[in-house]
Amino acid sequence: NAGVTQTPKFRVLKTGQSMTLLCAQDMNHEYMYWYRQDPGMGLRLIHYSVGEGTTAKGEVPDGYNVSRLKKQNFLLGLESAAPSQTSVYFCASRPSGQGVTEAFFGQGTRLTVV
Amino acid sequence: SQKIEQNSEALNIQEGKTATLTCNYTNYSPAYLQWYRQDPGRGPVFLLLIRENEKEKRKERLKVTFDTTLKQSLFHITASQPADSATYLCAPLNQAGTALIFGKGTTLSVSS
Protein backbone atom coordinates (compact mmCIF):
# COMPACT_ATOMS: atom_id res chain seq x y z
CA ASN A 1 0.00 0.00 0.00
CA ALA A 2 1.27 3.45 -0.90
CA GLY A 3 -0.88 5.17 1.75
CA VAL A 4 -1.40 8.86 0.98
CA THR A 5 0.41 10.24 -2.07
CA GLN A 6 0.63 13.91 -2.96
CA THR A 7 1.47 15.22 -6.41
CA PRO A 8 3.58 17.24 -7.07
CA LYS A 9 6.18 17.37 -4.30
CA PHE A 10 7.51 20.81 -5.28
CA ARG A 11 6.17 23.58 -7.46
CA VAL A 12 6.99 27.20 -8.24
CA LEU A 13 4.16 29.32 -9.57
CA LYS A 14 3.96 32.87 -10.80
CA THR A 15 1.40 35.18 -9.24
CA GLY A 16 -1.93 34.74 -10.99
CA GLN A 17 -1.26 31.25 -12.30
CA SER A 18 -3.52 28.38 -11.45
CA MET A 19 -2.70 24.86 -10.38
CA THR A 20 -4.19 21.73 -8.86
CA LEU A 21 -2.65 19.61 -6.14
CA LEU A 22 -3.63 15.97 -6.14
CA CYS A 23 -4.02 13.77 -3.09
CA ALA A 24 -4.57 10.06 -3.63
CA GLN A 25 -5.15 7.41 -0.96
CA ASP A 26 -5.42 3.67 -1.40
CA MET A 27 -6.83 2.80 2.03
CA ASN A 28 -10.51 3.26 1.17
CA HIS A 29 -10.82 6.07 3.73
CA GLU A 30 -13.97 8.14 3.90
CA TYR A 31 -12.48 11.35 5.26
CA MET A 32 -9.86 13.44 3.50
CA TYR A 33 -8.25 16.76 4.45
CA TRP A 34 -6.09 19.53 3.02
CA TYR A 35 -3.85 21.60 5.32
CA ARG A 36 -1.29 24.30 4.90
CA GLN A 37 1.64 24.72 7.24
CA ASP A 38 3.53 27.96 7.69
CA PRO A 39 6.28 28.80 10.20
CA GLY A 40 4.76 29.81 13.52
CA MET A 41 1.22 29.11 12.33
CA GLY A 42 1.01 25.37 12.74
CA LEU A 43 -1.11 23.10 10.59
CA ARG A 44 -4.27 24.88 9.39
CA LEU A 45 -7.23 23.11 7.85
CA ILE A 46 -8.20 24.46 4.42
CA HIS A 47 -11.01 22.14 3.31
CA TYR A 48 -12.09 18.62 4.06
CA SER A 49 -14.40 15.93 2.78
CA VAL A 50 -16.40 13.28 4.61
CA GLY A 51 -17.13 11.23 1.51
CA GLU A 52 -17.21 11.11 -2.24
CA GLY A 53 -18.99 14.15 -3.65
CA THR A 54 -18.87 16.13 -0.39
CA THR A 55 -16.65 19.00 0.70
CA ALA A 56 -16.62 21.39 3.64
CA LYS A 57 -14.71 24.53 4.57
CA GLY A 58 -12.03 24.45 7.20
CA GLU A 59 -10.24 27.26 9.02
CA VAL A 60 -8.64 29.01 6.03
CA PRO A 61 -10.65 28.19 2.87
CA ASP A 62 -10.36 31.51 1.02
CA GLY A 63 -8.48 31.35 -2.28
CA TYR A 64 -8.82 27.57 -2.57
CA ASN A 65 -11.34 25.19 -4.08
CA VAL A 66 -11.59 21.44 -3.70
CA SER A 67 -13.28 18.50 -5.34
CA ARG A 68 -13.84 14.86 -4.35
CA LEU A 69 -15.22 13.22 -7.46
CA LYS A 70 -13.72 9.85 -6.58
CA LYS A 71 -13.40 8.43 -3.09
CA GLN A 72 -9.66 7.91 -3.39
CA ASN A 73 -8.80 11.39 -4.71
CA PHE A 74 -9.07 14.86 -3.17
CA LEU A 75 -8.02 17.78 -5.35
CA LEU A 76 -6.98 21.22 -4.10
CA GLY A 77 -7.14 24.04 -6.62
CA LEU A 78 -5.64 27.50 -6.63
CA GLU A 79 -7.40 29.56 -9.30
CA SER A 80 -5.17 32.62 -9.11
CA ALA A 81 -2.10 32.03 -6.97
CA ALA A 82 -0.86 34.75 -4.61
CA PRO A 83 2.47 35.01 -2.75
CA SER A 84 0.50 34.56 0.50
CA GLN A 85 -0.24 31.01 -0.65
CA THR A 86 3.43 30.08 -0.50
CA SER A 87 3.39 27.24 1.99
CA VAL A 88 3.80 23.53 2.56
CA TYR A 89 0.56 21.70 1.85
CA PHE A 90 -0.33 18.41 3.50
CA CYS A 91 -3.10 16.02 2.66
CA ALA A 92 -4.47 13.47 5.11
CA SER A 93 -7.07 10.72 5.15
CA ARG A 94 -8.91 8.85 7.91
CA PRO A 95 -11.45 6.08 8.07
CA SER A 96 -14.88 7.16 9.27
CA GLY A 97 -15.67 6.27 12.88
CA GLN A 98 -16.11 9.50 14.81
CA GLY A 99 -12.99 10.67 16.56
CA VAL A 100 -11.34 7.38 17.20
CA THR A 101 -9.66 6.87 13.87
CA GLU A 102 -6.15 8.09 13.20
CA ALA A 103 -5.21 10.27 10.27
CA PHE A 104 -2.53 9.32 7.75
CA PHE A 105 -0.61 12.12 6.10
CA GLY A 106 1.10 12.53 2.77
CA GLN A 107 4.67 13.70 2.41
CA GLY A 108 3.71 17.29 1.64
CA THR A 109 3.88 19.65 -1.33
CA ARG A 110 6.16 22.66 -1.10
CA LEU A 111 4.61 25.48 -3.12
CA THR A 112 6.31 28.79 -3.82
CA VAL A 113 4.41 31.63 -5.47
CA VAL A 114 6.65 34.37 -6.87
CA SER B 1 -14.68 30.68 18.30
CA GLN B 2 -12.93 27.41 19.05
CA LYS B 3 -9.34 27.76 20.17
CA ILE B 4 -6.55 25.26 20.82
CA GLU B 5 -3.43 26.37 22.67
CA GLN B 6 -0.29 24.36 23.19
CA ASN B 7 1.75 25.65 26.08
CA SER B 8 4.84 26.89 24.38
CA GLU B 9 6.38 26.79 20.96
CA ALA B 10 9.59 25.21 22.23
CA LEU B 11 10.58 23.01 25.13
CA ASN B 12 14.19 22.07 25.85
CA ILE B 13 15.01 19.26 28.28
CA GLN B 14 17.90 16.96 29.12
CA GLU B 15 17.98 13.32 28.19
CA GLY B 16 16.40 11.10 30.82
CA LYS B 17 14.01 13.75 32.12
CA THR B 18 10.25 13.75 31.69
CA ALA B 19 8.83 16.13 29.10
CA THR B 20 5.35 17.50 29.75
CA LEU B 21 3.44 19.21 26.96
CA THR B 22 0.12 20.97 27.44
CA CYS B 23 -2.91 21.28 25.20
CA ASN B 24 -5.65 23.67 26.31
CA TYR B 25 -8.87 24.25 24.42
CA THR B 26 -11.72 26.76 24.69
CA ASN B 27 -15.22 26.87 23.24
CA TYR B 28 -14.94 23.15 22.61
CA SER B 29 -16.44 20.07 24.16
CA PRO B 30 -14.32 17.38 22.58
CA ALA B 31 -15.24 13.76 22.96
CA TYR B 32 -11.75 12.69 21.87
CA LEU B 33 -8.29 14.12 21.79
CA GLN B 34 -5.52 12.91 19.51
CA TRP B 35 -1.77 13.53 19.72
CA TYR B 36 0.59 13.45 16.74
CA ARG B 37 4.32 13.74 16.22
CA GLN B 38 5.83 15.67 13.31
CA ASP B 39 9.45 15.53 12.23
CA PRO B 40 10.96 18.29 10.05
CA GLY B 41 9.94 17.99 6.41
CA ARG B 42 7.45 15.20 7.06
CA GLY B 43 3.74 14.83 7.70
CA PRO B 44 2.44 14.24 11.23
CA VAL B 45 2.22 10.70 12.57
CA PHE B 46 -0.48 9.57 14.99
CA LEU B 47 0.65 8.66 18.51
CA LEU B 48 -2.26 8.34 20.92
CA LEU B 49 -5.98 8.87 21.31
CA ILE B 50 -7.81 9.51 24.56
CA ARG B 51 -11.58 9.61 25.06
CA GLU B 52 -13.42 12.06 27.31
CA ASN B 53 -14.34 9.32 29.76
CA GLU B 54 -10.71 8.20 30.10
CA LYS B 55 -8.54 10.07 32.55
CA GLU B 56 -5.27 8.59 31.40
CA LYS B 57 -3.81 6.56 28.54
CA ARG B 58 -0.36 5.01 28.28
CA LYS B 59 1.75 3.65 25.46
CA GLU B 60 5.32 2.65 26.26
CA ARG B 61 7.04 5.84 27.52
CA LEU B 62 4.09 8.05 26.55
CA LYS B 63 1.26 9.07 28.85
CA VAL B 64 -1.70 11.28 28.04
CA THR B 65 -4.24 12.73 30.45
CA PHE B 66 -7.56 14.40 29.63
CA ASP B 67 -9.27 16.74 32.09
CA THR B 68 -12.58 17.95 30.67
CA THR B 69 -13.15 20.22 33.69
CA LEU B 70 -9.88 22.08 33.13
CA LYS B 71 -10.31 21.72 29.34
CA GLN B 72 -6.78 20.41 29.14
CA SER B 73 -4.73 17.45 28.00
CA LEU B 74 -1.21 16.74 29.18
CA PHE B 75 1.25 14.69 27.15
CA HIS B 76 4.20 13.17 28.99
CA ILE B 77 7.30 11.49 27.62
CA THR B 78 9.23 9.74 30.37
CA ALA B 79 12.95 8.92 30.18
CA SER B 80 13.22 11.22 27.19
CA GLN B 81 15.79 10.56 24.46
CA PRO B 82 17.28 12.75 21.74
CA ALA B 83 15.21 10.71 19.26
CA ASP B 84 12.09 12.15 20.89
CA SER B 85 13.02 15.58 19.53
CA ALA B 86 10.14 16.63 17.25
CA THR B 87 7.05 18.80 17.16
CA TYR B 88 4.02 17.41 18.98
CA LEU B 89 0.51 18.38 17.94
CA CYS B 90 -2.81 17.92 19.70
CA ALA B 91 -6.19 17.69 17.99
CA PRO B 92 -9.42 17.74 20.02
CA LEU B 93 -12.40 16.24 18.18
CA ASN B 94 -16.09 16.57 18.88
CA GLN B 95 -18.48 13.62 18.93
CA ALA B 96 -18.98 13.65 15.17
CA GLY B 97 -15.22 13.66 14.78
CA THR B 98 -15.09 14.91 11.20
CA ALA B 99 -13.14 18.19 11.19
CA LEU B 100 -9.55 17.50 12.34
CA ILE B 101 -8.08 20.74 13.64
CA PHE B 102 -4.68 20.97 15.29
CA GLY B 103 -2.99 23.18 17.81
CA LYS B 104 0.15 24.99 16.66
CA GLY B 105 2.33 22.37 18.25
CA THR B 106 5.18 22.32 20.74
CA THR B 107 8.70 21.65 19.50
CA LEU B 108 10.59 19.44 21.92
CA SER B 109 14.37 19.30 21.92
CA VAL B 110 16.06 16.65 24.03
CA SER B 111 19.77 17.15 24.55
CA SER B 112 22.20 14.42 25.53
PDB file of C-alpha atoms in Angstrom:
ATOM      1  CA  ASN A   1       0.000   0.000   0.000  1.00  0.00           C
ATOM      2  CA  ALA A   2       1.272   3.445  -0.901  1.00  0.00           C
ATOM      3  CA  GLY A   3      -0.881   5.169   1.747  1.00  0.00           C
ATOM      4  CA  VAL A   4      -1.396   8.859   0.978  1.00  0.00           C
ATOM      5  CA  THR A   5       0.409  10.239  -2.067  1.00  0.00           C
ATOM      6  CA  GLN A   6       0.628  13.910  -2.960  1.00  0.00           C
ATOM      7  CA  THR A   7       1.470  15.218  -6.405  1.00  0.00           C
ATOM      8  CA  PRO A   8       3.576  17.242  -7.072  1.00  0.00           C
ATOM      9  CA  LYS A   9       6.182  17.375  -4.299  1.00  0.00           C
ATOM     10  CA  PHE A  10       7.509  20.812  -5.284  1.00  0.00           C
ATOM     11  CA  ARG A  11       6.171  23.583  -7.464  1.00  0.00           C
ATOM     12  CA  VAL A  12       6.993  27.198  -8.239  1.00  0.00           C
ATOM     13  CA  LEU A  13       4.156  29.321  -9.574  1.00  0.00           C
ATOM     14  CA  LYS A  14       3.961  32.868 -10.801  1.00  0.00           C
ATOM     15  CA  THR A  15       1.399  35.184  -9.242  1.00  0.00           C
ATOM     16  CA  GLY A  16      -1.931  34.744 -10.987  1.00  0.00           C
ATOM     17  CA  GLN A  17      -1.258  31.254 -12.302  1.00  0.00           C
ATOM     18  CA  SER A  18      -3.520  28.381 -11.447  1.00  0.00           C
ATOM     19  CA  MET A  19      -2.705  24.861 -10.381  1.00  0.00           C
ATOM     20  CA  THR A  20      -4.186  21.735  -8.861  1.00  0.00           C
ATOM     21  CA  LEU A  21      -2.654  19.613  -6.136  1.00  0.00           C
ATOM     22  CA  LEU A  22      -3.632  15.971  -6.144  1.00  0.00           C
ATOM     23  CA  CYS A  23      -4.020  13.769  -3.095  1.00  0.00           C
ATOM     24  CA  ALA A  24      -4.567  10.059  -3.625  1.00  0.00           C
ATOM     25  CA  GLN A  25      -5.149   7.408  -0.958  1.00  0.00           C
ATOM     26  CA  ASP A  26      -5.415   3.672  -1.402  1.00  0.00           C
ATOM     27  CA  MET A  27      -6.827   2.803   2.032  1.00  0.00           C
ATOM     28  CA  ASN A  28     -10.512   3.259   1.168  1.00  0.00           C
ATOM     29  CA  HIS A  29     -10.818   6.069   3.728  1.00  0.00           C
ATOM     30  CA  GLU A  30     -13.972   8.142   3.899  1.00  0.00           C
ATOM     31  CA  TYR A  31     -12.477  11.353   5.263  1.00  0.00           C
ATOM     32  CA  MET A  32      -9.858  13.445   3.503  1.00  0.00           C
ATOM     33  CA  TYR A  33      -8.251  16.757   4.446  1.00  0.00           C
ATOM     34  CA  TRP A  34      -6.085  19.527   3.018  1.00  0.00           C
ATOM     35  CA  TYR A  35      -3.849  21.599   5.315  1.00  0.00           C
ATOM     36  CA  ARG A  36      -1.289  24.305   4.895  1.00  0.00           C
ATOM     37  CA  GLN A  37       1.642  24.717   7.237  1.00  0.00           C
ATOM     38  CA  ASP A  38       3.530  27.956   7.693  1.00  0.00           C
ATOM     39  CA  PRO A  39       6.281  28.795  10.199  1.00  0.00           C
ATOM     40  CA  GLY A  40       4.758  29.815  13.523  1.00  0.00           C
ATOM     41  CA  MET A  41       1.215  29.108  12.326  1.00  0.00           C
ATOM     42  CA  GLY A  42       1.008  25.371  12.744  1.00  0.00           C
ATOM     43  CA  LEU A  43      -1.106  23.103  10.591  1.00  0.00           C
ATOM     44  CA  ARG A  44      -4.269  24.882   9.395  1.00  0.00           C
ATOM     45  CA  LEU A  45      -7.227  23.110   7.846  1.00  0.00           C
ATOM     46  CA  ILE A  46      -8.204  24.456   4.419  1.00  0.00           C
ATOM     47  CA  HIS A  47     -11.012  22.143   3.305  1.00  0.00           C
ATOM     48  CA  TYR A  48     -12.089  18.620   4.065  1.00  0.00           C
ATOM     49  CA  SER A  49     -14.402  15.925   2.778  1.00  0.00           C
ATOM     50  CA  VAL A  50     -16.400  13.276   4.613  1.00  0.00           C
ATOM     51  CA  GLY A  51     -17.129  11.232   1.515  1.00  0.00           C
ATOM     52  CA  GLU A  52     -17.210  11.111  -2.244  1.00  0.00           C
ATOM     53  CA  GLY A  53     -18.991  14.146  -3.651  1.00  0.00           C
ATOM     54  CA  THR A  54     -18.870  16.128  -0.392  1.00  0.00           C
ATOM     55  CA  THR A  55     -16.648  18.997   0.700  1.00  0.00           C
ATOM     56  CA  ALA A  56     -16.622  21.395   3.644  1.00  0.00           C
ATOM     57  CA  LYS A  57     -14.708  24.535   4.569  1.00  0.00           C
ATOM     58  CA  GLY A  58     -12.027  24.450   7.198  1.00  0.00           C
ATOM     59  CA  GLU A  59     -10.244  27.260   9.021  1.00  0.00           C
ATOM     60  CA  VAL A  60      -8.638  29.012   6.034  1.00  0.00           C
ATOM     61  CA  PRO A  61     -10.646  28.192   2.872  1.00  0.00           C
ATOM     62  CA  ASP A  62     -10.359  31.507   1.023  1.00  0.00           C
ATOM     63  CA  GLY A  63      -8.482  31.355  -2.280  1.00  0.00           C
ATOM     64  CA  TYR A  64      -8.823  27.574  -2.573  1.00  0.00           C
ATOM     65  CA  ASN A  65     -11.339  25.189  -4.081  1.00  0.00           C
ATOM     66  CA  VAL A  66     -11.588  21.435  -3.703  1.00  0.00           C
ATOM     67  CA  SER A  67     -13.284  18.497  -5.339  1.00  0.00           C
ATOM     68  CA  ARG A  68     -13.839  14.862  -4.348  1.00  0.00           C
ATOM     69  CA  LEU A  69     -15.219  13.217  -7.459  1.00  0.00           C
ATOM     70  CA  LYS A  70     -13.718   9.846  -6.583  1.00  0.00           C
ATOM     71  CA  LYS A  71     -13.398   8.426  -3.092  1.00  0.00           C
ATOM     72  CA  GLN A  72      -9.662   7.910  -3.393  1.00  0.00           C
ATOM     73  CA  ASN A  73      -8.800  11.394  -4.705  1.00  0.00           C
ATOM     74  CA  PHE A  74      -9.065  14.862  -3.173  1.00  0.00           C
ATOM     75  CA  LEU A  75      -8.022  17.782  -5.353  1.00  0.00           C
ATOM     76  CA  LEU A  76      -6.980  21.220  -4.097  1.00  0.00           C
ATOM     77  CA  GLY A  77      -7.145  24.040  -6.615  1.00  0.00           C
ATOM     78  CA  LEU A  78      -5.641  27.498  -6.634  1.00  0.00           C
ATOM     79  CA  GLU A  79      -7.396  29.558  -9.296  1.00  0.00           C
ATOM     80  CA  SER A  80      -5.168  32.621  -9.108  1.00  0.00           C
ATOM     81  CA  ALA A  81      -2.103  32.028  -6.970  1.00  0.00           C
ATOM     82  CA  ALA A  82      -0.864  34.749  -4.612  1.00  0.00           C
ATOM     83  CA  PRO A  83       2.466  35.014  -2.746  1.00  0.00           C
ATOM     84  CA  SER A  84       0.496  34.558   0.500  1.00  0.00           C
ATOM     85  CA  GLN A  85      -0.235  31.007  -0.648  1.00  0.00           C
ATOM     86  CA  THR A  86       3.433  30.082  -0.497  1.00  0.00           C
ATOM     87  CA  SER A  87       3.395  27.239   1.987  1.00  0.00           C
ATOM     88  CA  VAL A  88       3.801  23.528   2.556  1.00  0.00           C
ATOM     89  CA  TYR A  89       0.561  21.700   1.851  1.00  0.00           C
ATOM     90  CA  PHE A  90      -0.326  18.408   3.504  1.00  0.00           C
ATOM     91  CA  CYS A  91      -3.096  16.021   2.662  1.00  0.00           C
ATOM     92  CA  ALA A  92      -4.474  13.470   5.108  1.00  0.00           C
ATOM     93  CA  SER A  93      -7.070  10.717   5.151  1.00  0.00           C
ATOM     94  CA  ARG A  94      -8.914   8.848   7.909  1.00  0.00           C
ATOM     95  CA  PRO A  95     -11.445   6.077   8.073  1.00  0.00           C
ATOM     96  CA  SER A  96     -14.879   7.162   9.273  1.00  0.00           C
ATOM     97  CA  GLY A  97     -15.668   6.272  12.881  1.00  0.00           C
ATOM     98  CA  GLN A  98     -16.112   9.503  14.810  1.00  0.00           C
ATOM     99  CA  GLY A  99     -12.994  10.668  16.560  1.00  0.00           C
ATOM    100  CA  VAL A 100     -11.340   7.379  17.197  1.00  0.00           C
ATOM    101  CA  THR A 101      -9.658   6.870  13.872  1.00  0.00           C
ATOM    102  CA  GLU A 102      -6.154   8.094  13.198  1.00  0.00           C
ATOM    103  CA  ALA A 103      -5.213  10.269  10.268  1.00  0.00           C
ATOM    104  CA  PHE A 104      -2.534   9.323   7.753  1.00  0.00           C
ATOM    105  CA  PHE A 105      -0.610  12.124   6.103  1.00  0.00           C
ATOM    106  CA  GLY A 106       1.105  12.530   2.774  1.00  0.00           C
ATOM    107  CA  GLN A 107       4.671  13.701   2.408  1.00  0.00           C
ATOM    108  CA  GLY A 108       3.710  17.285   1.640  1.00  0.00           C
ATOM    109  CA  THR A 109       3.882  19.650  -1.334  1.00  0.00           C
ATOM    110  CA  ARG A 110       6.158  22.657  -1.105  1.00  0.00           C
ATOM    111  CA  LEU A 111       4.612  25.483  -3.125  1.00  0.00           C
ATOM    112  CA  THR A 112       6.309  28.791  -3.823  1.00  0.00           C
ATOM    113  CA  VAL A 113       4.413  31.630  -5.466  1.00  0.00           C
ATOM    114  CA  VAL A 114       6.654  34.368  -6.869  1.00  0.00           C
TER     115      VAL A 114
ATOM    116  CA  SER B   1     -14.678  30.680  18.304  1.00  0.00           C
ATOM    117  CA  GLN B   2     -12.925  27.410  19.053  1.00  0.00           C
ATOM    118  CA  LYS B   3      -9.344  27.765  20.170  1.00  0.00           C
ATOM    119  CA  ILE B   4      -6.551  25.265  20.817  1.00  0.00           C
ATOM    120  CA  GLU B   5      -3.428  26.365  22.672  1.00  0.00           C
ATOM    121  CA  GLN B   6      -0.286  24.358  23.187  1.00  0.00           C
ATOM    122  CA  ASN B   7       1.755  25.649  26.084  1.00  0.00           C
ATOM    123  CA  SER B   8       4.839  26.889  24.377  1.00  0.00           C
ATOM    124  CA  GLU B   9       6.378  26.792  20.960  1.00  0.00           C
ATOM    125  CA  ALA B  10       9.595  25.213  22.233  1.00  0.00           C
ATOM    126  CA  LEU B  11      10.579  23.007  25.134  1.00  0.00           C
ATOM    127  CA  ASN B  12      14.194  22.070  25.855  1.00  0.00           C
ATOM    128  CA  ILE B  13      15.013  19.264  28.278  1.00  0.00           C
ATOM    129  CA  GLN B  14      17.895  16.962  29.121  1.00  0.00           C
ATOM    130  CA  GLU B  15      17.980  13.317  28.193  1.00  0.00           C
ATOM    131  CA  GLY B  16      16.400  11.098  30.824  1.00  0.00           C
ATOM    132  CA  LYS B  17      14.012  13.752  32.123  1.00  0.00           C
ATOM    133  CA  THR B  18      10.247  13.745  31.687  1.00  0.00           C
ATOM    134  CA  ALA B  19       8.830  16.126  29.099  1.00  0.00           C
ATOM    135  CA  THR B  20       5.352  17.501  29.749  1.00  0.00           C
ATOM    136  CA  LEU B  21       3.439  19.211  26.962  1.00  0.00           C
ATOM    137  CA  THR B  22       0.122  20.972  27.438  1.00  0.00           C
ATOM    138  CA  CYS B  23      -2.914  21.280  25.196  1.00  0.00           C
ATOM    139  CA  ASN B  24      -5.654  23.672  26.309  1.00  0.00           C
ATOM    140  CA  TYR B  25      -8.871  24.246  24.423  1.00  0.00           C
ATOM    141  CA  THR B  26     -11.716  26.762  24.693  1.00  0.00           C
ATOM    142  CA  ASN B  27     -15.219  26.875  23.243  1.00  0.00           C
ATOM    143  CA  TYR B  28     -14.935  23.150  22.614  1.00  0.00           C
ATOM    144  CA  SER B  29     -16.440  20.072  24.161  1.00  0.00           C
ATOM    145  CA  PRO B  30     -14.316  17.381  22.582  1.00  0.00           C
ATOM    146  CA  ALA B  31     -15.245  13.765  22.957  1.00  0.00           C
ATOM    147  CA  TYR B  32     -11.752  12.690  21.869  1.00  0.00           C
ATOM    148  CA  LEU B  33      -8.288  14.118  21.793  1.00  0.00           C
ATOM    149  CA  GLN B  34      -5.518  12.909  19.509  1.00  0.00           C
ATOM    150  CA  TRP B  35      -1.768  13.526  19.721  1.00  0.00           C
ATOM    151  CA  TYR B  36       0.591  13.454  16.744  1.00  0.00           C
ATOM    152  CA  ARG B  37       4.317  13.736  16.219  1.00  0.00           C
ATOM    153  CA  GLN B  38       5.830  15.672  13.314  1.00  0.00           C
ATOM    154  CA  ASP B  39       9.454  15.527  12.235  1.00  0.00           C
ATOM    155  CA  PRO B  40      10.957  18.291  10.046  1.00  0.00           C
ATOM    156  CA  GLY B  41       9.937  17.991   6.406  1.00  0.00           C
ATOM    157  CA  ARG B  42       7.449  15.196   7.061  1.00  0.00           C
ATOM    158  CA  GLY B  43       3.743  14.835   7.698  1.00  0.00           C
ATOM    159  CA  PRO B  44       2.437  14.243  11.227  1.00  0.00           C
ATOM    160  CA  VAL B  45       2.221  10.700  12.569  1.00  0.00           C
ATOM    161  CA  PHE B  46      -0.484   9.568  14.994  1.00  0.00           C
ATOM    162  CA  LEU B  47       0.651   8.657  18.514  1.00  0.00           C
ATOM    163  CA  LEU B  48      -2.259   8.340  20.920  1.00  0.00           C
ATOM    164  CA  LEU B  49      -5.980   8.866  21.308  1.00  0.00           C
ATOM    165  CA  ILE B  50      -7.814   9.512  24.564  1.00  0.00           C
ATOM    166  CA  ARG B  51     -11.580   9.609  25.055  1.00  0.00           C
ATOM    167  CA  GLU B  52     -13.419  12.056  27.309  1.00  0.00           C
ATOM    168  CA  ASN B  53     -14.339   9.321  29.764  1.00  0.00           C
ATOM    169  CA  GLU B  54     -10.705   8.202  30.098  1.00  0.00           C
ATOM    170  CA  LYS B  55      -8.544  10.073  32.554  1.00  0.00           C
ATOM    171  CA  GLU B  56      -5.267   8.586  31.402  1.00  0.00           C
ATOM    172  CA  LYS B  57      -3.811   6.555  28.536  1.00  0.00           C
ATOM    173  CA  ARG B  58      -0.360   5.009  28.277  1.00  0.00           C
ATOM    174  CA  LYS B  59       1.752   3.654  25.459  1.00  0.00           C
ATOM    175  CA  GLU B  60       5.316   2.646  26.265  1.00  0.00           C
ATOM    176  CA  ARG B  61       7.040   5.839  27.516  1.00  0.00           C
ATOM    177  CA  LEU B  62       4.094   8.047  26.554  1.00  0.00           C
ATOM    178  CA  LYS B  63       1.257   9.066  28.846  1.00  0.00           C
ATOM    179  CA  VAL B  64      -1.703  11.282  28.038  1.00  0.00           C
ATOM    180  CA  THR B  65      -4.242  12.725  30.453  1.00  0.00           C
ATOM    181  CA  PHE B  66      -7.555  14.400  29.628  1.00  0.00           C
ATOM    182  CA  ASP B  67      -9.272  16.735  32.090  1.00  0.00           C
ATOM    183  CA  THR B  68     -12.582  17.945  30.672  1.00  0.00           C
ATOM    184  CA  THR B  69     -13.148  20.216  33.686  1.00  0.00           C
ATOM    185  CA  LEU B  70      -9.883  22.076  33.130  1.00  0.00           C
ATOM    186  CA  LYS B  71     -10.306  21.720  29.341  1.00  0.00           C
ATOM    187  CA  GLN B  72      -6.778  20.414  29.139  1.00  0.00           C
ATOM    188  CA  SER B  73      -4.729  17.450  27.999  1.00  0.00           C
ATOM    189  CA  LEU B  74      -1.206  16.744  29.183  1.00  0.00           C
ATOM    190  CA  PHE B  75       1.250  14.689  27.146  1.00  0.00           C
ATOM    191  CA  HIS B  76       4.200  13.167  28.989  1.00  0.00           C
ATOM    192  CA  ILE B  77       7.304  11.486  27.622  1.00  0.00           C
ATOM    193  CA  THR B  78       9.234   9.735  30.373  1.00  0.00           C
ATOM    194  CA  ALA B  79      12.949   8.920  30.182  1.00  0.00           C
ATOM    195  CA  SER B  80      13.220  11.221  27.186  1.00  0.00           C
ATOM    196  CA  GLN B  81      15.788  10.556  24.462  1.00  0.00           C
ATOM    197  CA  PRO B  82      17.283  12.751  21.737  1.00  0.00           C
ATOM    198  CA  ALA B  83      15.212  10.706  19.256  1.00  0.00           C
ATOM    199  CA  ASP B  84      12.090  12.151  20.889  1.00  0.00           C
ATOM    200  CA  SER B  85      13.017  15.582  19.534  1.00  0.00           C
ATOM    201  CA  ALA B  86      10.144  16.626  17.253  1.00  0.00           C
ATOM    202  CA  THR B  87       7.048  18.800  17.156  1.00  0.00           C
ATOM    203  CA  TYR B  88       4.020  17.414  18.977  1.00  0.00           C
ATOM    204  CA  LEU B  89       0.513  18.383  17.944  1.00  0.00           C
ATOM    205  CA  CYS B  90      -2.806  17.923  19.702  1.00  0.00           C
ATOM    206  CA  ALA B  91      -6.186  17.689  17.994  1.00  0.00           C
ATOM    207  CA  PRO B  92      -9.423  17.740  20.020  1.00  0.00           C
ATOM    208  CA  LEU B  93     -12.398  16.243  18.180  1.00  0.00           C
ATOM    209  CA  ASN B  94     -16.088  16.574  18.875  1.00  0.00           C
ATOM    210  CA  GLN B  95     -18.483  13.616  18.933  1.00  0.00           C
ATOM    211  CA  ALA B  96     -18.976  13.646  15.170  1.00  0.00           C
ATOM    212  CA  GLY B  97     -15.218  13.661  14.777  1.00  0.00           C
ATOM    213  CA  THR B  98     -15.095  14.911  11.203  1.00  0.00           C
ATOM    214  CA  ALA B  99     -13.139  18.187  11.188  1.00  0.00           C
ATOM    215  CA  LEU B 100      -9.555  17.496  12.337  1.00  0.00           C
ATOM    216  CA  ILE B 101      -8.078  20.741  13.643  1.00  0.00           C
ATOM    217  CA  PHE B 102      -4.678  20.973  15.291  1.00  0.00           C
ATOM    218  CA  GLY B 103      -2.993  23.183  17.814  1.00  0.00           C
ATOM    219  CA  LYS B 104       0.154  24.988  16.662  1.00  0.00           C
ATOM    220  CA  GLY B 105       2.326  22.367  18.254  1.00  0.00           C
ATOM    221  CA  THR B 106       5.182  22.316  20.737  1.00  0.00           C
ATOM    222  CA  THR B 107       8.705  21.648  19.500  1.00  0.00           C
ATOM    223  CA  LEU B 108      10.586  19.436  21.918  1.00  0.00           C
ATOM    224  CA  SER B 109      14.374  19.297  21.918  1.00  0.00           C
ATOM    225  CA  VAL B 110      16.064  16.648  24.032  1.00  0.00           C
ATOM    226  CA  SER B 111      19.775  17.152  24.550  1.00  0.00           C
ATOM    227  CA  SER B 112      22.200  14.418  25.526  1.00  0.00           C
TER     228      SER B 112
END
